Amino acid sequence: MASPSREPLDLEAIRIDSVLALRVPESLALRRRVVVFGRDGESAYAACADPEDLAAIESVERIVGSPVVALAAEPASLERALSRLYGRRDAAPVDEAVRLVEEVLRAALVEQASDVHLAPVPDGLRVRFRVDGVLETRRELPPATAPAFVNRVKVLAGMDIAEKRLPQDGRFTWTPGGAGATALSPHGETPVDVRVASMPTRHGERMTLRLLASRTGSLTLPRLGLAPRDLGTFRSALGHAHGLVLLTGPTGSGKTTTLYAAIRELDLETQHVLTIEDPVEYELPGVSQVEVDSGDRVTFSRALRSVLRHDPDVLMVGEVRDQETADVTVKASLTGHLVLSTLHTNNAVSAVTRLVDIGVPPYLVAATLRLAVAQRLVRRLCERCRRPRPLASAEARALGVPTSEGHSVFEAAGCVYCRQSGFVGRIGVFELFAVDPEIAAAVAGGAHEAQLRAMAAERGATGLRADAAAKVLAGATTADEALAVLEEGR
């Protein structure tokens, strides 16, 4: 056993291997306050309340079958990890399917997964987690267990367990350690909203569970990866009393997360903020949130017309998806409301073209648009194990970096703290298109995208490529990650 002297380990900032952690019996882990979070070579690593508790560490070593490196854990993060891994100690006995569903959900929460995929295969059910945008297989359930597991999820989600031939959608609220509960857990865990979708496949029903609303406290603009100048531009746009702020990018690029972060910048004590979403992904205290009905009884446009009668100062509309929604959104931004929304385009300047294509006249786009933000997500390098290397000439050219300057960048290595992936979390890559009076006049006059992009560049605007290159050179991500998302934006 080794116990190096280090700063207390924040378990929220690392990737816990839930499969390894759960090998330690609940009784031992909770009694001695210890979480085995990963393995590096022949040693396992454990976060402990007391790294000098030799009896506890020796017991863990026998269980995992290898030496254990004991590290002091930051107390609050240790308690949260134990709560997520093992749930409430006073929980009543449950059957196997209930226990397995709880275990999978707790593991997904511990590993900070955004989605859980349940894929039927000939020999059972494959459970995969999407972590930092990448799917990872975490366990295989045998054929005898799989049907009961799927039915348990269906029951929680309010779906028809007898219907196996048609796709279904459902949802439930889950609190770590208390299936279906809606109160806070013993260590202050926020209930997690789980959205469930099923569809029939050749080997059985496939299910996807999306875990929402687990980490609203981290949703702030400075933590998303905006450069200081871009952060100032964004905040300036949010200071307008009326107008339109649009987030653009493909599905899964973090647009909604940025919208929520923007709302947290507002003064919710003096401003009335209303949102219309499909679905509500995070609960924001002090904000009135309306969810669009899946049966189209409450559509975006219908909800928009209704909320305008409730005297909002700021509106957040989940997506401008058609001419009717665009029309109401633009009119709302013309009549004294600041409106935040999303749009599917490849870059920020294309927001102008997209609005015109939907049916908004150019003069109205010019009168209302304050800021368009394009974004992508790249994985953030683990700072504990990243290693430097020279930037290759081909990479420099692709990133738009001078090849003569001999830049050094970092690549992923992998360690126990990132579960050997080399990455922990994700960071945004941004492009901002701010509309000033001169650009607004050009938009009203029908200027092409190339003209608008040139005007933005004259004002010092940073494109996606330049922002991605800056993050690579700063060691926040790898050249491969940056080039992958830039390829998506073409």
mmCIF file with all atom_site columns, N, CA and C in Angstrom, residues 320-363:
data_model
loop_
_atom_site.group_PDB
_atom_site.id
_atom_site.type_symbol
_atom_site.label_atom_id
_atom_site.label_alt_id
_atom_site.label_comp_id
_atom_site.label_asym_id
_atom_site.label_entity_id
_atom_site.label_seq_id
_atom_site.pdbx_PDB_ins_code
_atom_site.Cartn_x
_atom_site.Cartn_y
_atom_site.Cartn_z
_atom_site.occupancy
_atom_site.B_iso_or_equiv
_atom_site.pdbx_formal_charge
_atom_site.auth_seq_id
_atom_site.auth_comp_id
_atom_site.auth_asym_id
_atom_site.auth_atom_id
_atom_site.pdbx_PDB_model_num
ATOM 1   N N  . VAL A 1 320 ? -35.897 27.603 -32.949 1.00 0.00 ? 320 VAL A N  1
ATOM 2   C CA . VAL A 1 320 ? -36.647 28.189 -34.062 1.00 0.00 ? 320 VAL A CA 1
ATOM 3   C C  . VAL A 1 320 ? -36.639 27.150 -35.167 1.00 0.00 ? 320 VAL A C  1
ATOM 4   N N  . ARG A 1 321 ? -37.770 26.462 -35.316 1.00 0.00 ? 321 ARG A N  1
ATOM 5   C CA . ARG A 1 321 ? -37.769 25.296 -36.210 1.00 0.00 ? 321 ARG A CA 1
ATOM 6   C C  . ARG A 1 321 ? -38.630 25.463 -37.450 1.00 0.00 ? 321 ARG A C  1
ATOM 7   N N  . ASP A 1 322 ? -39.470 26.508 -37.515 1.00 0.00 ? 322 ASP A N  1
ATOM 8   C CA . ASP A 1 322 ? -40.325 26.688 -38.691 1.00 0.00 ? 322 ASP A CA 1
ATOM 9   C C  . ASP A 1 322 ? -40.699 28.159 -38.819 1.00 0.00 ? 322 ASP A C  1
ATOM 10  N N  . GLN A 1 323 ? -41.425 28.466 -39.905 1.00 0.00 ? 323 GLN A N  1
ATOM 11  C CA . GLN A 1 323 ? -41.760 29.861 -40.189 1.00 0.00 ? 323 GLN A CA 1
ATOM 12  C C  . GLN A 1 323 ? -42.644 30.463 -39.101 1.00 0.00 ? 323 GLN A C  1
ATOM 13  N N  . GLU A 1 324 ? -43.589 29.674 -38.585 1.00 0.00 ? 324 GLU A N  1
ATOM 14  C CA . GLU A 1 324 ? -44.502 30.195 -37.579 1.00 0.00 ? 324 GLU A CA 1
ATOM 15  C C  . GLU A 1 324 ? -43.766 30.558 -36.294 1.00 0.00 ? 324 GLU A C  1
ATOM 16  N N  . THR A 1 325 ? -42.884 29.669 -35.842 1.00 0.00 ? 325 THR A N  1
ATOM 17  C CA . THR A 1 325 ? -42.104 29.948 -34.635 1.00 0.00 ? 325 THR A CA 1
ATOM 18  C C  . THR A 1 325 ? -41.192 31.142 -34.867 1.00 0.00 ? 325 THR A C  1
ATOM 19  N N  . ALA A 1 326 ? -40.553 31.191 -36.039 1.00 0.00 ? 326 ALA A N  1
ATOM 20  C CA . ALA A 1 326 ? -39.664 32.313 -36.345 1.00 0.00 ? 326 ALA A CA 1
ATOM 21  C C  . ALA A 1 326 ? -40.425 33.629 -36.343 1.00 0.00 ? 326 ALA A C  1
ATOM 22  N N  . ASP A 1 327 ? -41.615 33.633 -36.896 1.00 0.00 ? 327 ASP A N  1
ATOM 23  C CA . ASP A 1 327 ? -42.422 34.855 -36.984 1.00 0.00 ? 327 ASP A CA 1
ATOM 24  C C  . ASP A 1 327 ? -42.757 35.389 -35.592 1.00 0.00 ? 327 ASP A C  1
ATOM 25  N N  . VAL A 1 328 ? -43.230 34.500 -34.709 1.00 0.00 ? 328 VAL A N  1
ATOM 26  C CA . VAL A 1 328 ? -43.600 34.938 -33.364 1.00 0.00 ? 328 VAL A CA 1
ATOM 27  C C  . VAL A 1 328 ? -42.361 35.350 -32.574 1.00 0.00 ? 328 VAL A C  1
ATOM 28  N N  . THR A 1 329 ? -41.265 34.611 -32.751 1.00 0.00 ? 329 THR A N  1
ATOM 29  C CA . THR A 1 329 ? -40.025 34.923 -32.041 1.00 0.00 ? 329 THR A CA 1
ATOM 30  C C  . THR A 1 329 ? -39.500 36.296 -32.431 1.00 0.00 ? 329 THR A C  1
ATOM 31  N N  . VAL A 1 330 ? -39.463 36.577 -33.727 1.00 0.00 ? 330 VAL A N  1
ATOM 32  C CA . VAL A 1 330 ? -38.965 37.865 -34.209 1.00 0.00 ? 330 VAL A CA 1
ATOM 33  C C  . VAL A 1 330 ? -39.865 39.002 -33.733 1.00 0.00 ? 330 VAL A C  1
ATOM 34  N N  . LYS A 1 331 ? -41.172 38.803 -33.791 1.00 0.00 ? 331 LYS A N  1
ATOM 35  C CA . LYS A 1 331 ? -42.094 39.862 -33.350 1.00 0.00 ? 331 LYS A CA 1
ATOM 36  C C  . LYS A 1 331 ? -41.942 40.116 -31.851 1.00 0.00 ? 331 LYS A C  1
ATOM 37  N N  . ALA A 1 332 ? -41.699 39.044 -31.093 1.00 0.00 ? 332 ALA A N  1
ATOM 38  C CA . ALA A 1 332 ? -41.494 39.221 -29.650 1.00 0.00 ? 332 ALA A CA 1
ATOM 39  C C  . ALA A 1 332 ? -40.238 40.041 -29.391 1.00 0.00 ? 332 ALA A C  1
ATOM 40  N N  . SER A 1 333 ? -39.175 39.793 -30.157 1.00 0.00 ? 333 SER A N  1
ATOM 41  C CA . SER A 1 333 ? -37.937 40.546 -29.963 1.00 0.00 ? 333 SER A CA 1
ATOM 42  C C  . SER A 1 333 ? -38.054 41.989 -30.435 1.00 0.00 ? 333 SER A C  1
ATOM 43  N N  . LEU A 1 334 ? -39.036 42.259 -31.282 1.00 0.00 ? 334 LEU A N  1
ATOM 44  C CA . LEU A 1 334 ? -39.278 43.625 -31.744 1.00 0.00 ? 334 LEU A CA 1
ATOM 45  C C  . LEU A 1 334 ? -40.083 44.445 -30.740 1.00 0.00 ? 334 LEU A C  1
ATOM 46  N N  . THR A 1 335 ? -40.801 43.758 -29.880 1.00 0.00 ? 335 THR A N  1
ATOM 47  C CA . THR A 1 335 ? -41.760 44.445 -29.003 1.00 0.00 ? 335 THR A CA 1
ATOM 48  C C  . THR A 1 335 ? -41.304 44.468 -27.554 1.00 0.00 ? 335 THR A C  1
ATOM 49  N N  . GLY A 1 336 ? -39.992 44.639 -27.349 1.00 0.00 ? 336 GLY A N  1
ATOM 50  C CA . GLY A 1 336 ? -39.510 44.874 -25.998 1.00 0.00 ? 336 GLY A CA 1
ATOM 51  C C  . GLY A 1 336 ? -39.095 43.654 -25.218 1.00 0.00 ? 336 GLY A C  1
ATOM 52  N N  . HIS A 1 337 ? -38.817 42.536 -25.909 1.00 0.00 ? 337 HIS A N  1
ATOM 53  C CA . HIS A 1 337 ? -38.382 41.328 -25.212 1.00 0.00 ? 337 HIS A CA 1
ATOM 54  C C  . HIS A 1 337 ? -37.011 40.900 -25.727 1.00 0.00 ? 337 HIS A C  1
ATOM 55  N N  . LEU A 1 338 ? -36.163 40.444 -24.814 1.00 0.00 ? 338 LEU A N  1
ATOM 56  C CA . LEU A 1 338 ? -34.925 39.788 -25.214 1.00 0.00 ? 338 LEU A CA 1
ATOM 57  C C  . LEU A 1 338 ? -35.242 38.313 -25.399 1.00 0.00 ? 338 LEU A C  1
ATOM 58  N N  . VAL A 1 339 ? -34.966 37.778 -26.582 1.00 0.00 ? 339 VAL A N  1
ATOM 59  C CA . VAL A 1 339 ? -35.316 36.398 -26.909 1.00 0.00 ? 339 VAL A CA 1
ATOM 60  C C  . VAL A 1 339 ? -34.036 35.608 -27.180 1.00 0.00 ? 339 VAL A C  1
ATOM 61  N N  . LEU A 1 340 ? -33.898 34.477 -26.506 1.00 0.00 ? 340 LEU A N  1
ATOM 62  C CA . LEU A 1 340 ? -32.776 33.568 -26.709 1.00 0.00 ? 340 LEU A CA 1
ATOM 63  C C  . LEU A 1 340 ? -33.318 32.291 -27.340 1.00 0.00 ? 340 LEU A C  1
ATOM 64  N N  . SER A 1 341 ? -32.616 31.775 -28.346 1.00 0.00 ? 341 SER A N  1
ATOM 65  C CA . SER A 1 341 ? -33.100 30.550 -28.983 1.00 0.00 ? 341 SER A CA 1
ATOM 66  C C  . SER A 1 341 ? -31.952 29.856 -29.700 1.00 0.00 ? 341 SER A C  1
ATOM 67  N N  . THR A 1 342 ? -32.276 28.715 -30.342 1.00 0.00 ? 342 THR A N  1
ATOM 68  C CA . THR A 1 342 ? -31.284 27.940 -31.098 1.00 0.00 ? 342 THR A CA 1
ATOM 69  C C  . THR A 1 342 ? -31.744 27.768 -32.531 1.00 0.00 ? 342 THR A C  1
ATOM 70  N N  . LEU A 1 343 ? -30.778 27.499 -33.382 1.00 0.00 ? 343 LEU A N  1
ATOM 71  C CA . LEU A 1 343 ? -31.037 27.337 -34.807 1.00 0.00 ? 343 LEU A CA 1
ATOM 72  C C  . LEU A 1 343 ? -30.022 26.339 -35.339 1.00 0.00 ? 343 LEU A C  1
ATOM 73  N N  . HIS A 1 344 ? -30.428 25.504 -36.282 1.00 0.00 ? 344 HIS A N  1
ATOM 74  C CA . HIS A 1 344 ? -29.515 24.509 -36.854 1.00 0.00 ? 344 HIS A CA 1
ATOM 75  C C  . HIS A 1 344 ? -28.821 25.096 -38.079 1.00 0.00 ? 344 HIS A C  1
ATOM 76  N N  . THR A 1 345 ? -27.601 25.593 -37.870 1.00 0.00 ? 345 THR A N  1
ATOM 77  C CA . THR A 1 345 ? -26.753 26.040 -38.978 1.00 0.00 ? 345 THR A CA 1
ATOM 78  C C  . THR A 1 345 ? -25.319 25.619 -38.658 1.00 0.00 ? 345 THR A C  1
ATOM 79  N N  . ASN A 1 346 ? -24.449 25.682 -39.658 1.00 0.00 ? 346 ASN A N  1
ATOM 80  C CA . ASN A 1 346 ? -23.071 25.245 -39.461 1.00 0.00 ? 346 ASN A CA 1
ATOM 81  C C  . ASN A 1 346 ? -22.190 26.303 -38.824 1.00 0.00 ? 346 ASN A C  1
ATOM 82  N N  . ASN A 1 347 ? -22.507 27.583 -39.048 1.00 0.00 ? 347 ASN A N  1
ATOM 83  C CA . ASN A 1 347 ? -21.688 28.645 -38.476 1.00 0.00 ? 347 ASN A CA 1
ATOM 84  C C  . ASN A 1 347 ? -22.572 29.810 -38.067 1.00 0.00 ? 347 ASN A C  1
ATOM 85  N N  . ALA A 1 348 ? -21.967 30.791 -37.423 1.00 0.00 ? 348 ALA A N  1
ATOM 86  C CA . ALA A 1 348 ? -22.750 31.881 -36.854 1.00 0.00 ? 348 ALA A CA 1
ATOM 87  C C  . ALA A 1 348 ? -23.383 32.771 -37.929 1.00 0.00 ? 348 ALA A C  1
ATOM 88  N N  . VAL A 1 349 ? -22.607 33.111 -38.945 1.00 0.00 ? 349 VAL A N  1
ATOM 89  C CA . VAL A 1 349 ? -23.123 34.009 -39.982 1.00 0.00 ? 349 VAL A CA 1
ATOM 90  C C  . VAL A 1 349 ? -24.293 33.368 -40.728 1.00 0.00 ? 349 VAL A C  1
ATOM 91  N N  . SER A 1 350 ? -24.284 32.036 -40.842 1.00 0.00 ? 350 SER A N  1
ATOM 92  C CA . SER A 1 350 ? -25.364 31.340 -41.556 1.00 0.00 ? 350 SER A CA 1
ATOM 93  C C  . SER A 1 350 ? -26.719 31.502 -40.871 1.00 0.00 ? 350 SER A C  1
ATOM 94  N N  . ALA A 1 351 ? -26.733 31.982 -39.625 1.00 0.00 ? 351 ALA A N  1
ATOM 95  C CA . ALA A 1 351 ? -28.004 32.219 -38.945 1.00 0.00 ? 351 ALA A CA 1
ATOM 96  C C  . ALA A 1 351 ? -28.848 33.219 -39.719 1.00 0.00 ? 351 ALA A C  1
ATOM 97  N N  . VAL A 1 352 ? -28.182 34.202 -40.328 1.00 0.00 ? 352 VAL A N  1
ATOM 98  C CA . VAL A 1 352 ? -28.912 35.198 -41.122 1.00 0.00 ? 352 VAL A CA 1
ATOM 99  C C  . VAL A 1 352 ? -29.590 34.530 -42.309 1.00 0.00 ? 352 VAL A C  1
ATOM 100 N N  . THR A 1 353 ? -28.826 33.726 -43.043 1.00 0.00 ? 353 THR A N  1
ATOM 101 C CA . THR A 1 353 ? -29.369 33.031 -44.219 1.00 0.00 ? 353 THR A CA 1
ATOM 102 C C  . THR A 1 353 ? -30.496 32.092 -43.824 1.00 0.00 ? 353 THR A C  1
ATOM 103 N N  . ARG A 1 354 ? -30.323 31.387 -42.721 1.00 0.00 ? 354 ARG A N  1
ATOM 104 C CA . ARG A 1 354 ? -31.332 30.426 -42.284 1.00 0.00 ? 354 ARG A CA 1
ATOM 105 C C  . ARG A 1 354 ? -32.637 31.121 -41.917 1.00 0.00 ? 354 ARG A C  1
ATOM 106 N N  . LEU A 1 355 ? -32.559 32.243 -41.212 1.00 0.00 ? 355 LEU A N  1
ATOM 107 C CA . LEU A 1 355 ? -33.780 32.972 -40.860 1.00 0.00 ? 355 LEU A CA 1
ATOM 108 C C  . LEU A 1 355 ? -34.504 33.458 -42.111 1.00 0.00 ? 355 LEU A C  1
ATOM 109 N N  . VAL A 1 356 ? -33.737 33.937 -43.083 1.00 0.00 ? 356 VAL A N  1
ATOM 110 C CA . VAL A 1 356 ? -34.354 34.399 -44.335 1.00 0.00 ? 356 VAL A CA 1
ATOM 111 C C  . VAL A 1 356 ? -34.981 33.224 -45.077 1.00 0.00 ? 356 VAL A C  1
ATOM 112 N N  . ASP A 1 357 ? -34.297 32.083 -45.090 1.00 0.00 ? 357 ASP A N  1
ATOM 113 C CA . ASP A 1 357 ? -34.850 30.894 -45.755 1.00 0.00 ? 357 ASP A CA 1
ATOM 114 C C  . ASP A 1 357 ? -36.150 30.449 -45.094 1.00 0.00 ? 357 ASP A C  1
ATOM 115 N N  . ILE A 1 358 ? -36.222 30.561 -43.778 1.00 0.00 ? 358 ILE A N  1
ATOM 116 C CA . ILE A 1 358 ? -37.444 30.163 -43.068 1.00 0.00 ? 358 ILE A CA 1
ATOM 117 C C  . ILE A 1 358 ? -38.610 31.076 -43.433 1.00 0.00 ? 358 ILE A C  1
ATOM 118 N N  . GLY A 1 359 ? -38.308 32.327 -43.794 1.00 0.00 ? 359 GLY A N  1
ATOM 119 C CA . GLY A 1 359 ? -39.383 33.243 -44.167 1.00 0.00 ? 359 GLY A CA 1
ATOM 120 C C  . GLY A 1 359 ? -39.348 34.579 -43.458 1.00 0.00 ? 359 GLY A C  1
ATOM 121 N N  . VAL A 1 360 ? -38.295 34.869 -42.703 1.00 0.00 ? 360 VAL A N  1
ATOM 122 C CA . VAL A 1 360 ? -38.185 36.164 -42.034 1.00 0.00 ? 360 VAL A CA 1
ATOM 123 C C  . VAL A 1 360 ? -37.567 37.162 -43.012 1.00 0.00 ? 360 VAL A C  1
ATOM 124 N N  . PRO A 1 361 ? -38.213 38.288 -43.284 1.00 0.00 ? 361 PRO A N  1
ATOM 125 C CA . PRO A 1 361 ? -37.641 39.270 -44.213 1.00 0.00 ? 361 PRO A CA 1
ATOM 126 C C  . PRO A 1 361 ? -36.291 39.785 -43.712 1.00 0.00 ? 361 PRO A C  1
ATOM 127 N N  . PRO A 1 362 ? -35.343 40.058 -44.618 1.00 0.00 ? 362 PRO A N  1
ATOM 128 C CA . PRO A 1 362 ? -34.017 40.529 -44.192 1.00 0.00 ? 362 PRO A CA 1
ATOM 129 C C  . PRO A 1 362 ? -34.058 41.762 -43.299 1.00 0.00 ? 362 PRO A C  1
ATOM 130 N N  . TYR A 1 363 ? -35.000 42.685 -43.554 1.00 0.00 ? 363 TYR A N  1
ATOM 131 C CA . TYR A 1 363 ? -35.040 43.901 -42.742 1.00 0.00 ? 363 TYR A CA 1
ATOM 132 C C  . TYR A 1 363 ? -35.428 43.587 -41.298 1.00 0.00 ? 363 TYR A C  1
#
